[in-house]
XYZ file of C-alpha atoms in Angstrom:
697
model
C 0.000 0.000 0.000
C 1.267 3.452 -0.808
C 1.417 6.042 1.919
C 0.213 9.576 1.310
C 1.789 12.311 3.377
C -0.792 14.969 2.583
C -3.364 17.227 4.095
C -6.547 18.357 2.434
C -5.114 21.780 1.668
C -1.704 22.708 0.330
C 0.571 24.709 2.613
C -0.581 28.325 2.617
C 2.509 30.469 2.998
C 1.506 33.984 2.184
C -1.017 36.499 3.405
C -4.762 35.969 3.209
C -6.498 36.643 -0.089
C -7.815 39.988 1.084
C -4.266 41.345 1.246
C -3.689 40.895 -2.493
C -5.132 42.918 -5.314
C -5.157 40.676 -8.383
C -4.613 37.178 -9.674
C -1.548 35.896 -11.501
C -1.048 37.139 -15.066
C 1.055 35.553 -17.851
C 3.520 38.465 -17.778
C 4.289 37.815 -14.106
C 6.633 35.140 -15.434
C 9.144 37.878 -16.179
C 9.325 38.637 -12.451
C 9.959 35.071 -11.340
C 13.276 33.913 -9.923
C 14.272 30.257 -10.031
C 16.753 28.567 -7.683
C 18.578 25.271 -8.046
C 21.961 23.488 -7.957
C 22.043 23.701 -4.163
C 25.471 22.949 -2.645
C 26.070 23.134 1.109
C 29.714 23.661 2.058
C 31.452 20.812 3.921
C 31.848 23.066 6.967
C 28.168 24.054 6.880
C 28.866 27.783 7.016
C 27.885 28.577 3.408
C 25.261 27.361 0.979
C 25.750 27.983 -2.736
C 23.009 27.835 -5.343
C 22.199 28.928 -8.873
C 19.815 31.865 -9.298
C 18.035 32.201 -12.646
C 16.237 35.427 -13.541
C 14.345 36.433 -16.676
C 15.540 39.357 -18.785
C 12.348 40.435 -20.508
C 13.968 43.084 -22.700
C 16.506 40.615 -24.115
C 14.139 37.616 -24.230
C 16.586 35.468 -22.285
C 17.410 34.015 -18.877
C 20.423 34.899 -16.784
C 22.123 32.534 -14.315
C 24.432 33.395 -11.440
C 25.879 31.583 -8.437
C 24.880 33.089 -5.089
C 26.002 32.370 -1.546
C 24.313 32.557 1.835
C 26.361 32.567 5.022
C 25.088 30.332 7.817
C 25.641 30.312 11.550
C 24.418 27.236 13.411
C 22.144 26.387 10.505
C 20.581 29.851 10.382
C 21.074 32.634 7.798
C 23.834 35.008 8.842
C 23.248 38.211 6.894
C 21.755 38.627 3.451
C 22.466 36.325 0.502
C 24.970 37.724 -1.983
C 25.937 37.250 -5.606
C 29.207 35.325 -5.879
C 29.896 35.212 -9.627
C 30.330 37.994 -12.169
C 26.863 39.427 -12.955
C 27.910 40.009 -16.570
C 28.555 36.298 -17.145
C 26.398 33.163 -17.113
C 27.323 30.832 -14.234
C 25.801 27.707 -12.684
C 26.502 24.305 -11.128
C 28.457 25.137 -7.928
C 30.593 22.361 -6.378
C 32.694 22.545 -3.194
C 36.199 21.292 -2.552
C 36.379 18.893 0.424
C 37.803 21.574 2.749
C 35.203 24.169 1.698
C 37.774 26.779 0.626
C 37.194 26.528 -3.129
C 33.966 26.655 -5.127
C 33.845 25.367 -8.690
C 31.194 26.396 -11.189
C 30.420 26.230 -14.900
C 30.591 29.390 -16.982
C 31.022 30.040 -20.699
C 33.138 33.173 -20.933
C 34.020 34.776 -24.240
C 36.021 32.533 -26.534
C 37.452 30.494 -23.659
C 36.761 26.848 -24.465
C 37.191 25.729 -20.838
C 33.917 26.350 -18.993
C 35.108 24.902 -15.647
C 36.089 27.669 -13.223
C 37.235 27.847 -9.616
C 37.132 30.621 -7.025
C 38.467 30.859 -3.494
C 35.747 31.575 -0.970
C 37.517 34.267 1.018
C 35.201 37.216 0.246
C 32.008 37.948 -1.657
C 32.909 37.428 -5.292
C 36.583 36.964 -6.018
C 38.636 36.351 -9.140
C 37.730 33.129 -10.941
C 40.526 30.981 -12.342
C 41.133 27.716 -14.155
C 42.885 24.752 -12.613
C 45.377 23.561 -15.193
C 44.216 20.330 -16.778
C 40.613 20.417 -15.445
C 38.105 20.792 -18.275
C 35.028 19.131 -16.806
C 32.822 19.231 -13.710
C 35.226 18.364 -10.858
C 34.822 15.469 -8.418
C 37.433 15.782 -5.670
C 38.953 12.816 -3.891
C 37.973 12.768 -0.220
C 41.410 14.034 0.862
C 41.223 16.913 -1.625
C 44.446 15.871 -3.367
C 42.976 14.911 -6.741
C 40.225 15.988 -9.104
C 38.464 13.562 -11.423
C 36.183 14.565 -14.261
C 34.590 13.114 -17.379
C 34.750 14.481 -20.910
C 35.226 13.365 -24.489
C 38.829 13.707 -25.706
C 37.670 15.871 -28.629
C 35.631 18.309 -26.477
C 38.360 20.935 -26.702
C 38.051 21.414 -30.463
C 37.703 25.018 -31.539
C 34.164 26.185 -32.297
C 33.421 25.491 -35.942
C 36.634 23.505 -36.426
C 34.753 20.246 -36.890
C 31.327 21.725 -37.529
C 30.367 19.138 -40.150
C 32.022 16.084 -38.658
C 29.429 13.325 -38.462
C 27.041 14.893 -40.956
C 27.770 12.004 -43.298
C 27.607 8.610 -41.608
C 30.970 6.828 -41.779
C 29.271 3.678 -43.109
C 27.228 5.459 -45.789
C 27.093 3.632 -49.125
C 25.805 6.457 -51.306
C 28.399 8.916 -52.603
C 28.442 12.491 -53.895
C 30.126 13.917 -56.970
C 31.260 17.092 -55.212
C 31.385 17.246 -51.406
C 31.716 21.048 -51.521
C 28.231 21.317 -53.031
C 26.524 19.068 -50.485
C 25.692 20.563 -47.101
C 23.030 18.045 -46.095
C 23.116 14.894 -44.006
C 23.538 11.223 -44.771
C 21.992 9.240 -41.922
C 22.317 5.557 -41.059
C 21.497 5.796 -37.338
C 18.107 6.124 -35.651
C 19.694 8.488 -33.123
C 20.119 11.426 -35.465
C 18.029 13.902 -33.473
C 17.335 14.661 -29.825
C 14.778 16.995 -28.367
C 16.258 20.191 -27.004
C 18.796 20.523 -29.826
C 18.015 22.850 -32.732
C 20.169 20.966 -35.209
C 20.417 17.306 -36.072
C 23.009 15.236 -34.233
C 26.242 14.066 -35.823
C 26.560 10.332 -36.309
C 27.417 8.814 -32.923
C 30.282 6.868 -34.501
C 32.019 10.126 -35.389
C 32.508 11.360 -31.820
C 34.813 10.201 -29.068
C 33.299 8.581 -26.005
C 33.438 10.424 -22.676
C 36.407 9.171 -20.680
C 37.637 9.523 -17.104
C 40.483 11.940 -16.333
C 42.431 12.635 -13.138
C 44.451 15.771 -12.303
C 46.245 16.887 -9.107
C 44.006 19.348 -7.282
C 46.670 22.036 -7.675
C 46.648 21.513 -11.431
C 48.833 19.703 -13.904
C 48.747 17.447 -16.919
C 45.523 15.397 -16.988
C 45.873 11.637 -16.947
C 43.328 9.787 -19.085
C 42.355 6.854 -16.891
C 39.955 5.057 -19.252
C 39.919 4.527 -22.993
C 36.787 2.459 -23.435
C 34.230 1.965 -26.214
C 31.393 3.534 -24.157
C 30.782 6.719 -22.169
C 31.875 6.906 -18.550
C 28.908 7.901 -16.402
C 28.600 8.908 -12.745
C 31.827 8.443 -10.749
C 32.741 7.900 -7.078
C 36.162 7.915 -5.380
C 37.303 5.236 -2.965
C 38.427 7.057 0.223
C 41.978 5.729 -0.221
C 42.247 7.802 -3.409
C 43.560 4.840 -5.426
C 40.374 3.613 -7.116
C 37.356 5.161 -8.850
C 34.039 3.406 -9.403
C 31.965 4.484 -12.381
C 28.876 3.528 -14.389
C 28.768 2.760 -18.086
C 26.707 0.920 -20.674
C 28.777 -1.344 -22.944
C 25.740 -1.781 -25.195
C 25.087 1.946 -25.696
C 25.844 1.787 -29.434
C 23.463 -1.117 -30.067
C 20.436 0.786 -31.340
C 18.245 -2.301 -31.213
C 19.035 -3.076 -27.598
C 16.048 -2.488 -25.296
C 17.396 -4.303 -22.269
C 18.827 -2.769 -19.106
C 22.571 -3.162 -19.686
C 24.426 -0.455 -17.752
C 27.029 -1.766 -15.294
C 29.425 -0.588 -12.604
C 33.215 -0.684 -13.036
C 36.245 -0.033 -10.839
C 39.507 1.344 -12.206
C 42.828 2.340 -10.677
C 43.634 6.044 -10.900
C 46.900 5.005 -12.555
C 44.916 3.462 -15.415
C 44.619 -0.068 -16.691
C 41.676 -2.238 -17.648
C 38.537 -1.403 -15.607
C 37.139 -4.255 -13.528
C 33.483 -4.966 -14.261
C 31.647 -5.213 -10.943
C 28.106 -6.116 -12.039
C 26.561 -8.331 -14.687
C 23.305 -8.486 -16.613
C 20.373 -8.716 -16.390
C 19.616 -5.281 -15.044
C 21.166 -1.841 -15.133
C 23.286 -0.477 -12.297
C 23.971 3.222 -11.793
C 24.601 6.011 -9.247
C 27.491 4.453 -7.297
C 28.001 5.899 -3.797
C 30.833 4.706 -1.551
C 30.570 4.868 2.244
C 32.994 7.273 3.967
C 35.028 4.379 5.379
C 35.237 2.749 1.938
C 33.768 -0.555 3.067
C 30.357 -0.379 1.384
C 29.015 0.582 -2.019
C 25.410 1.682 -2.526
C 23.947 1.794 -6.028
C 20.667 1.728 -7.925
C 19.579 -1.306 -9.928
C 16.731 -1.596 -12.446
C 16.093 -5.198 -13.441
C 14.006 -4.511 -16.549
C 11.783 -1.868 -18.142
C 8.819 -2.820 -15.950
C 10.751 -2.815 -12.674
C 11.075 -0.056 -10.122
C 14.664 1.048 -9.436
C 15.892 -0.570 -6.208
C 18.622 0.516 -3.814
C 21.340 -2.102 -3.222
C 24.432 -2.226 -1.011
C 27.482 -4.479 -1.145
C 30.715 -4.902 0.814
C 33.901 -3.679 -0.907
C 37.526 -4.710 -0.855
C 40.264 -2.062 -0.648
C 40.600 -1.964 -4.429
C 36.860 -1.428 -5.004
C 35.911 -5.038 -5.834
C 32.707 -6.609 -4.539
C 33.175 -8.639 -1.390
C 30.054 -10.782 -1.361
C 26.610 -10.523 -2.940
C 24.753 -7.178 -3.155
C 21.759 -6.859 -0.821
C 18.483 -5.171 -1.826
C 17.451 -2.517 0.717
C 14.155 -1.348 -0.810
C 12.604 -4.597 -2.030
C 9.566 -4.179 0.211
C 9.226 -0.466 -0.552
C 7.142 0.232 -3.658
C 8.536 3.598 -4.709
C 11.519 4.745 -6.769
C 14.947 4.882 -5.112
C 17.433 7.162 -6.827
C 20.848 8.831 -6.354
C 21.849 7.478 -2.925
C 24.017 9.537 -0.562
C 25.869 8.124 2.456
C 25.657 9.770 5.842
C 28.956 10.165 7.779
C 27.990 7.390 10.217
C 28.584 4.775 7.454
C 25.287 3.196 8.509
C 22.616 5.306 6.776
C 21.804 6.005 3.120
C 19.541 8.829 2.001
C 17.797 9.664 -1.265
C 14.938 11.771 -2.611
C 11.834 10.397 -4.299
C 8.262 11.238 -5.214
C 5.429 10.019 -3.010
C 2.002 10.858 -4.348
C 1.984 14.563 -5.126
C 5.007 15.263 -2.932
C 8.758 14.695 -3.093
C 10.810 14.111 0.049
C 14.046 12.870 1.550
C 14.007 9.266 2.762
C 16.588 7.104 4.502
C 17.301 3.432 5.021
C 19.869 1.604 7.111
C 22.713 -0.063 5.237
C 21.752 -3.278 7.009
C 18.183 -3.042 5.684
C 14.855 -2.514 7.396
C 12.079 0.017 7.021
C 12.501 3.084 4.808
C 11.931 6.238 6.862
C 10.772 9.639 5.656
C 12.977 12.546 6.781
C 11.300 15.680 5.386
C 7.537 16.205 5.520
C 4.716 18.434 4.315
C 2.601 19.001 1.224
C 5.445 20.150 -0.998
C 8.266 18.972 -3.209
C 11.791 18.902 -1.838
C 14.692 18.585 -4.265
C 18.359 19.252 -4.927
C 19.361 18.090 -1.448
C 22.927 18.663 -0.236
C 24.556 17.753 3.108
C 27.504 19.248 4.926
C 30.536 17.139 5.863
C 29.253 15.779 9.173
C 25.660 15.315 7.979
C 24.236 17.564 10.675
C 22.856 20.073 8.172
C 21.140 19.774 4.834
C 20.086 22.353 2.257
C 17.511 21.952 -0.492
C 14.870 23.635 -2.593
C 11.221 23.441 -1.607
C 8.111 24.409 -3.537
C 4.397 24.001 -2.939
C 1.221 24.795 -4.861
C 1.381 28.514 -4.002
C 5.124 29.085 -3.695
C 7.890 28.894 -6.321
C 11.018 27.105 -5.193
C 13.259 28.716 -2.581
C 16.318 27.460 -0.691
C 15.874 25.963 2.781
C 18.305 24.681 5.427
C 17.462 22.175 8.170
C 19.103 19.864 10.644
C 20.103 16.510 9.245
C 17.011 14.923 10.771
C 14.718 17.469 9.090
C 14.128 19.572 12.192
C 14.700 23.315 12.704
C 13.985 24.074 9.065
C 14.464 27.667 7.951
C 13.976 29.333 4.597
C 17.126 31.194 3.518
C 15.955 32.842 0.287
C 12.895 34.880 -0.607
C 13.528 35.966 -4.177
C 9.844 35.774 -5.121
C 8.312 37.288 -1.989
C 7.964 40.862 -3.267
C 5.947 40.178 -6.394
C 3.978 37.362 -4.746
C 2.780 39.828 -2.110
C 0.900 41.652 -4.878
C -0.835 38.542 -6.226
C -3.782 36.487 -5.027
C -3.084 32.755 -5.252
C -5.759 30.224 -4.348
C -4.712 27.082 -2.448
C -4.823 23.612 -3.983
C -7.454 21.389 -2.389
C -6.895 17.637 -2.489
C -9.617 15.519 -4.069
C -9.782 11.729 -4.454
C -12.147 9.341 -6.211
C -12.341 5.639 -7.015
C -12.478 4.036 -10.462
C -14.088 0.779 -11.496
C -11.296 -1.575 -10.433
C -11.204 -0.017 -6.955
C -8.101 2.127 -7.522
C -8.059 5.480 -5.737
C -7.100 8.407 -7.971
C -5.668 11.614 -6.551
C -6.118 15.139 -7.847
C -6.272 18.751 -6.731
C -8.653 21.640 -7.338
C -7.828 25.349 -7.393
C -10.799 27.708 -7.124
C -11.124 30.915 -9.163
C -9.582 34.030 -7.645
C -12.341 36.076 -6.002
C -14.633 33.056 -5.923
C -18.166 33.851 -4.753
C -20.419 31.054 -3.551
C -23.490 30.586 -5.713
C -21.914 32.003 -8.857
C -21.347 29.580 -11.755
C -17.805 29.053 -13.044
C -16.169 27.067 -15.857
C -13.478 24.470 -15.105
C -10.316 23.333 -16.883
C -9.051 19.748 -16.546
C -5.223 19.772 -16.750
C -3.323 16.592 -17.708
C 0.405 16.090 -17.149
C 2.934 14.625 -19.559
C 4.661 11.292 -19.416
C 2.482 9.524 -18.431
C 5.388 8.471 -16.213
C 5.448 11.685 -14.219
C 3.219 13.363 -11.657
C 1.480 16.571 -10.708
C 1.386 17.574 -7.088
C 2.314 20.163 -4.552
C 4.492 22.387 -6.687
C 4.026 25.805 -8.258
C 2.381 25.747 -11.697
C 1.977 29.221 -13.171
C -0.551 28.012 -15.768
C -2.951 26.859 -13.077
C -2.894 30.212 -11.291
C -3.246 32.174 -14.550
C -6.419 30.205 -15.293
C -7.633 30.655 -11.714
C -7.119 34.423 -12.063
C -9.121 34.348 -15.300
C -12.166 32.929 -13.508
C -11.710 29.166 -13.868
C -11.730 26.248 -11.495
C -8.662 24.121 -12.275
C -8.630 20.341 -11.740
C -5.304 18.537 -12.108
C -4.982 14.789 -11.818
C -2.462 11.974 -11.349
C -4.077 9.154 -13.347
C -2.936 5.567 -13.467
C 0.427 5.683 -15.206
C 1.745 8.388 -12.874
C 4.841 7.876 -10.731
C 4.871 8.123 -6.944
C 2.119 5.546 -6.337
C 3.964 2.264 -6.803
C 4.885 -0.061 -9.637
C 1.429 -1.512 -10.333
C -0.112 1.963 -10.532
C 2.625 3.225 -12.837
C 2.226 0.401 -15.347
C -1.530 -0.148 -15.057
C -2.230 1.298 -18.513
C 0.197 -0.735 -20.624
C -1.401 -1.498 -23.972
C -4.387 0.711 -23.161
C -3.421 4.395 -23.065
C -6.643 6.364 -23.369
C -8.907 3.349 -23.050
C -7.986 2.655 -19.421
C -7.054 6.072 -18.067
C -10.005 7.968 -19.572
C -12.040 6.747 -16.626
C -9.602 8.383 -14.218
C -10.221 11.803 -15.774
C -13.949 11.527 -16.438
C -14.682 10.294 -12.920
C -12.417 13.047 -11.646
C -14.559 15.614 -13.433
C -17.633 14.014 -11.831
C -15.968 14.149 -8.400
C -15.142 17.833 -8.851
C -18.697 18.621 -9.939
C -20.035 16.825 -6.868
C -17.636 18.579 -4.453
C -17.967 22.026 -6.038
C -21.561 22.728 -7.120
C -20.530 26.141 -8.505
C -18.805 24.451 -11.474
C -20.906 24.645 -14.642
C -20.854 21.137 -16.206
C -21.536 22.606 -19.654
C -18.357 24.710 -19.511
C -15.575 22.219 -18.852
C -12.365 22.465 -20.890
C -9.401 20.119 -21.173
C -5.736 20.886 -21.656
C -2.389 19.127 -21.461
C 0.995 18.638 -23.075
C 2.795 15.599 -24.481
C 0.907 12.625 -22.991
C -1.477 15.298 -21.675
C -1.874 16.559 -25.242
C -2.595 13.036 -26.428
C -5.225 12.639 -23.714
C -6.771 16.026 -24.564
C -7.138 14.839 -28.147
C -8.398 11.432 -27.024
C -10.990 12.788 -24.601
C -12.454 15.248 -27.108
C -12.593 12.455 -29.711
C -14.142 9.794 -27.467
C -16.408 11.773 -25.130
C -18.738 14.772 -25.259
C -17.810 16.171 -21.844
C -15.563 19.021 -22.989
C -16.622 22.340 -24.486
C -13.108 23.479 -25.494
C -9.562 22.123 -25.673
C -5.985 23.370 -25.729
C -3.620 20.614 -26.798
C 0.151 21.156 -26.606
C 2.981 19.062 -28.134
C 0.348 16.389 -28.630
C 0.079 13.060 -30.428
C -2.565 12.381 -33.055
C -1.260 9.183 -34.643
C 0.984 6.766 -32.762
C 2.330 5.179 -35.956
C 3.694 8.446 -37.331
C 4.886 9.535 -33.909
C 6.904 6.297 -33.631
C 8.574 6.978 -36.972
C 9.530 10.597 -36.286
C 10.168 10.806 -32.513
C 13.486 10.551 -30.657
C 11.656 8.383 -28.088
C 10.132 5.669 -30.239
C 11.046 2.976 -27.715
C 8.583 4.531 -25.258
C 5.612 3.451 -27.354
C 7.187 0.125 -28.242
C 7.366 -0.540 -24.528
C 3.962 0.908 -23.620
C 2.068 -0.732 -26.481
C 3.886 -4.063 -26.131
C 5.388 -4.100 -29.594
C 6.393 -2.078 -32.626
C 3.797 -0.665 -35.054
C 4.142 -3.726 -37.296
C 3.939 -6.115 -34.341
C 1.035 -4.328 -32.599
C -0.547 -2.547 -35.561
C -4.089 -2.820 -34.203
C -3.012 -1.350 -30.851
C -1.219 1.622 -32.417
C -4.229 2.441 -34.576
C -6.841 1.697 -31.914
C -5.151 4.045 -29.451
C -4.598 6.893 -31.934
C -6.938 9.894 -31.481
C -6.899 10.304 -35.257
C -8.950 7.103 -35.528
C -11.889 8.930 -33.913
C -11.279 12.503 -35.053
C -14.676 12.805 -36.771
C -16.351 12.848 -33.350
C -14.521 15.979 -32.131
C -16.715 19.051 -31.698
C -14.765 21.000 -29.032
C -13.078 24.166 -30.356
C -9.382 23.320 -30.216
C -6.233 25.405 -29.916
C -3.185 23.407 -31.048
C 0.197 24.526 -29.694
C 3.338 22.958 -31.109
C 7.052 23.747 -31.280
C 8.762 23.610 -34.644
C 11.867 21.934 -33.174
C 9.986 19.396 -31.069
C 11.741 16.090 -31.695
C 9.917 14.227 -28.924
C 6.404 14.624 -30.385
C 7.252 16.200 -33.741
C 5.133 18.955 -35.221
C 3.455 16.770 -37.901
C 1.324 15.429 -35.025
C -0.085 18.898 -34.394
C -0.370 19.605 -38.114
C -2.387 16.454 -38.727
C -4.755 17.187 -35.845
C -5.204 20.738 -37.172
C -5.957 19.710 -40.750
C -8.349 16.918 -39.758
C -10.289 19.191 -37.392
C -10.419 22.007 -39.968
C -11.691 19.587 -42.598
C -14.447 18.545 -40.172
C -15.511 22.129 -39.485
C -14.236 22.320 -35.883
C -13.121 25.840 -34.806
C -9.366 25.370 -34.690
C -6.146 27.347 -34.518
C -2.576 26.069 -34.859
C 0.149 28.066 -33.097
C 3.664 27.187 -34.286
C 6.530 28.316 -32.064
C 9.890 28.741 -33.806
C 13.255 27.911 -32.197
C 11.360 25.842 -29.613
C 11.545 22.246 -28.432
C 9.284 19.896 -26.497
C 10.152 21.856 -23.343
C 8.712 25.193 -24.498
C 6.466 25.535 -21.425
C 9.446 25.104 -19.091
C 12.595 26.288 -20.869
C 11.385 28.064 -23.996
C 12.301 31.632 -24.897
C 10.603 33.876 -22.319
C 8.587 35.858 -24.897
C 7.263 32.654 -26.450
C 6.605 31.014 -23.090
C 4.542 33.984 -21.918
C 2.766 34.160 -25.272
C 1.759 30.526 -24.810
C 0.260 31.280 -21.394
C -1.823 34.120 -22.811
C -3.055 32.024 -25.741
C -4.236 29.278 -23.387
C -5.951 31.832 -21.157
C -7.581 33.752 -24.017
C -8.766 30.622 -25.875
C -10.572 29.248 -22.852
C -11.850 32.710 -21.859
C -13.371 33.111 -25.310
C -15.067 29.741 -25.611
C -16.043 29.089 -21.989
C -16.787 32.624 -20.716
C -17.271 35.157 -23.507
C -19.210 32.962 -25.932
C -21.392 31.678 -23.106
C -22.096 35.260 -21.997
C -23.064 36.217 -25.537
C -25.443 33.276 -25.788
C -27.021 34.223 -22.465
C -27.933 37.664 -23.830
C -29.410 36.381 -27.086
């Protein structure tokens, strides 16, 4: 049974509604500040973090590294900017003694983006450490720095611009290479969402290898020279061995098995020792402070939850015995383990229902215990050297993320940043109210409702059903600007974690295999019924639906297979699973979810495609799609647009240039805000203005 650590209402942080003057507007995005990359110093007297602001005039974001001094786990003075405000900086990392802070920053024509600064005063001159050209991982004694990069990463910009444009195994030839500036592709991995250009052939690039440099600088020693990328790394405390993750089958494009393994290698080089074997993938190695135990994450197959394992180690990093599963009886996702200084406790962060929290388990096994609490999402957790303090970000339904510090056991928590307080004090934000309902097989579904700003009992309001992407993801107690923009515009907002969502256990997550839309439709439709029953002010004739990615698919599906929705906004959606499979960078997702490829499960792909039922759509539909979306490529939106237009459905297609699948999260600020206003105005027109006009006729 899953455990829900929730109350009926989300945490209400700010002043009562009467103290604010207006609801949230799309343009408020320009005033938001985002925090992340939290790094607590080993001595616990400083916490570093990345601050991202939005430059409206330049249509861009700006990132800086800030510091906050601490005294006994409490803020000591005001936070201050540490890096040059004229440069982009992020990703702070501390040296073991806490005297040096590393960060990533692209500066001018300098090809080395790894910088260091001594923490002796606010700011300070940044410098390179000779030989370090990747994110540093110090040995525990501070004597060495390890990092991972591809040997060819230092090539001058444009020097090899067209390397990999023509596959090295291409059979076709050209008469004049100077006249051909296209691509010749023989790999399925020729594009990846988030990149504006196609990828070079993977066989044309060097694999990422492990390097070691003295902490004071020097000539880097290439420790590995393998046929696959070196992943996450961990030092043995003796400084003689490094454990790392890697997938020897990464270049097998037809491989769908879990084949990543753990390896140990001497810092002096040599052949890495393979520590784990298939089946299953192993990742995220974490070595206990005394060097006697290794914790890692194992995923047996695509339908398994990641489990946390621990194994005894020899002095050279070899396994001494059989790994033991610590979370076998715990039906949630274990990830990125961190050892506490006592060598007996392992901690990690995971989602539980609509929340995300820190959990811990003893290295000897036993019950998993929750450390942080509350209706919120905790992330980016960092501990000081003795484990007595931790720092992290925390967000809830009414509060964007800020940095917090607490004792190692979660007590004496204090918020150390308040970047968003000023503008939030001017805005009315309604709390999220938890709502649950039961579907036909007895499963309980969880959702939340946000009332309209200025809600008056007895007045009738429209409602928008919001559907998250994935489906292997989750909504919950975190700040969603879209929800509050719609609330400010006079809408109830219902958001749901249907079957398929993470945070509710393995069976819940994979309950819809082979039946996307057919199975989970009930979760949404009964959720609408539950909201109508709980909130009699909702007008059942004015319910809209909106979502992105999987949520866009479900918006299309629900308007094509039910008559419950009076308007729709569908973003980065899917209309036809067969074409999506052939054009997406994530085709294996559907092959897994639909239990076969389109030629092996042809009936399933066609049966579950909204396009198969498009003639039944009557809801006016706004289609939002990014032109550089390689996850759910834009032909999906174009097909839905043309089919609806041909059937006489009021439809608009908004194409966003220079944008990927992540437009709503990381897109250009002007385009992101434009998207918010188009969603708001489309629903306002069809569910408020048109209804008002009809009432006067």
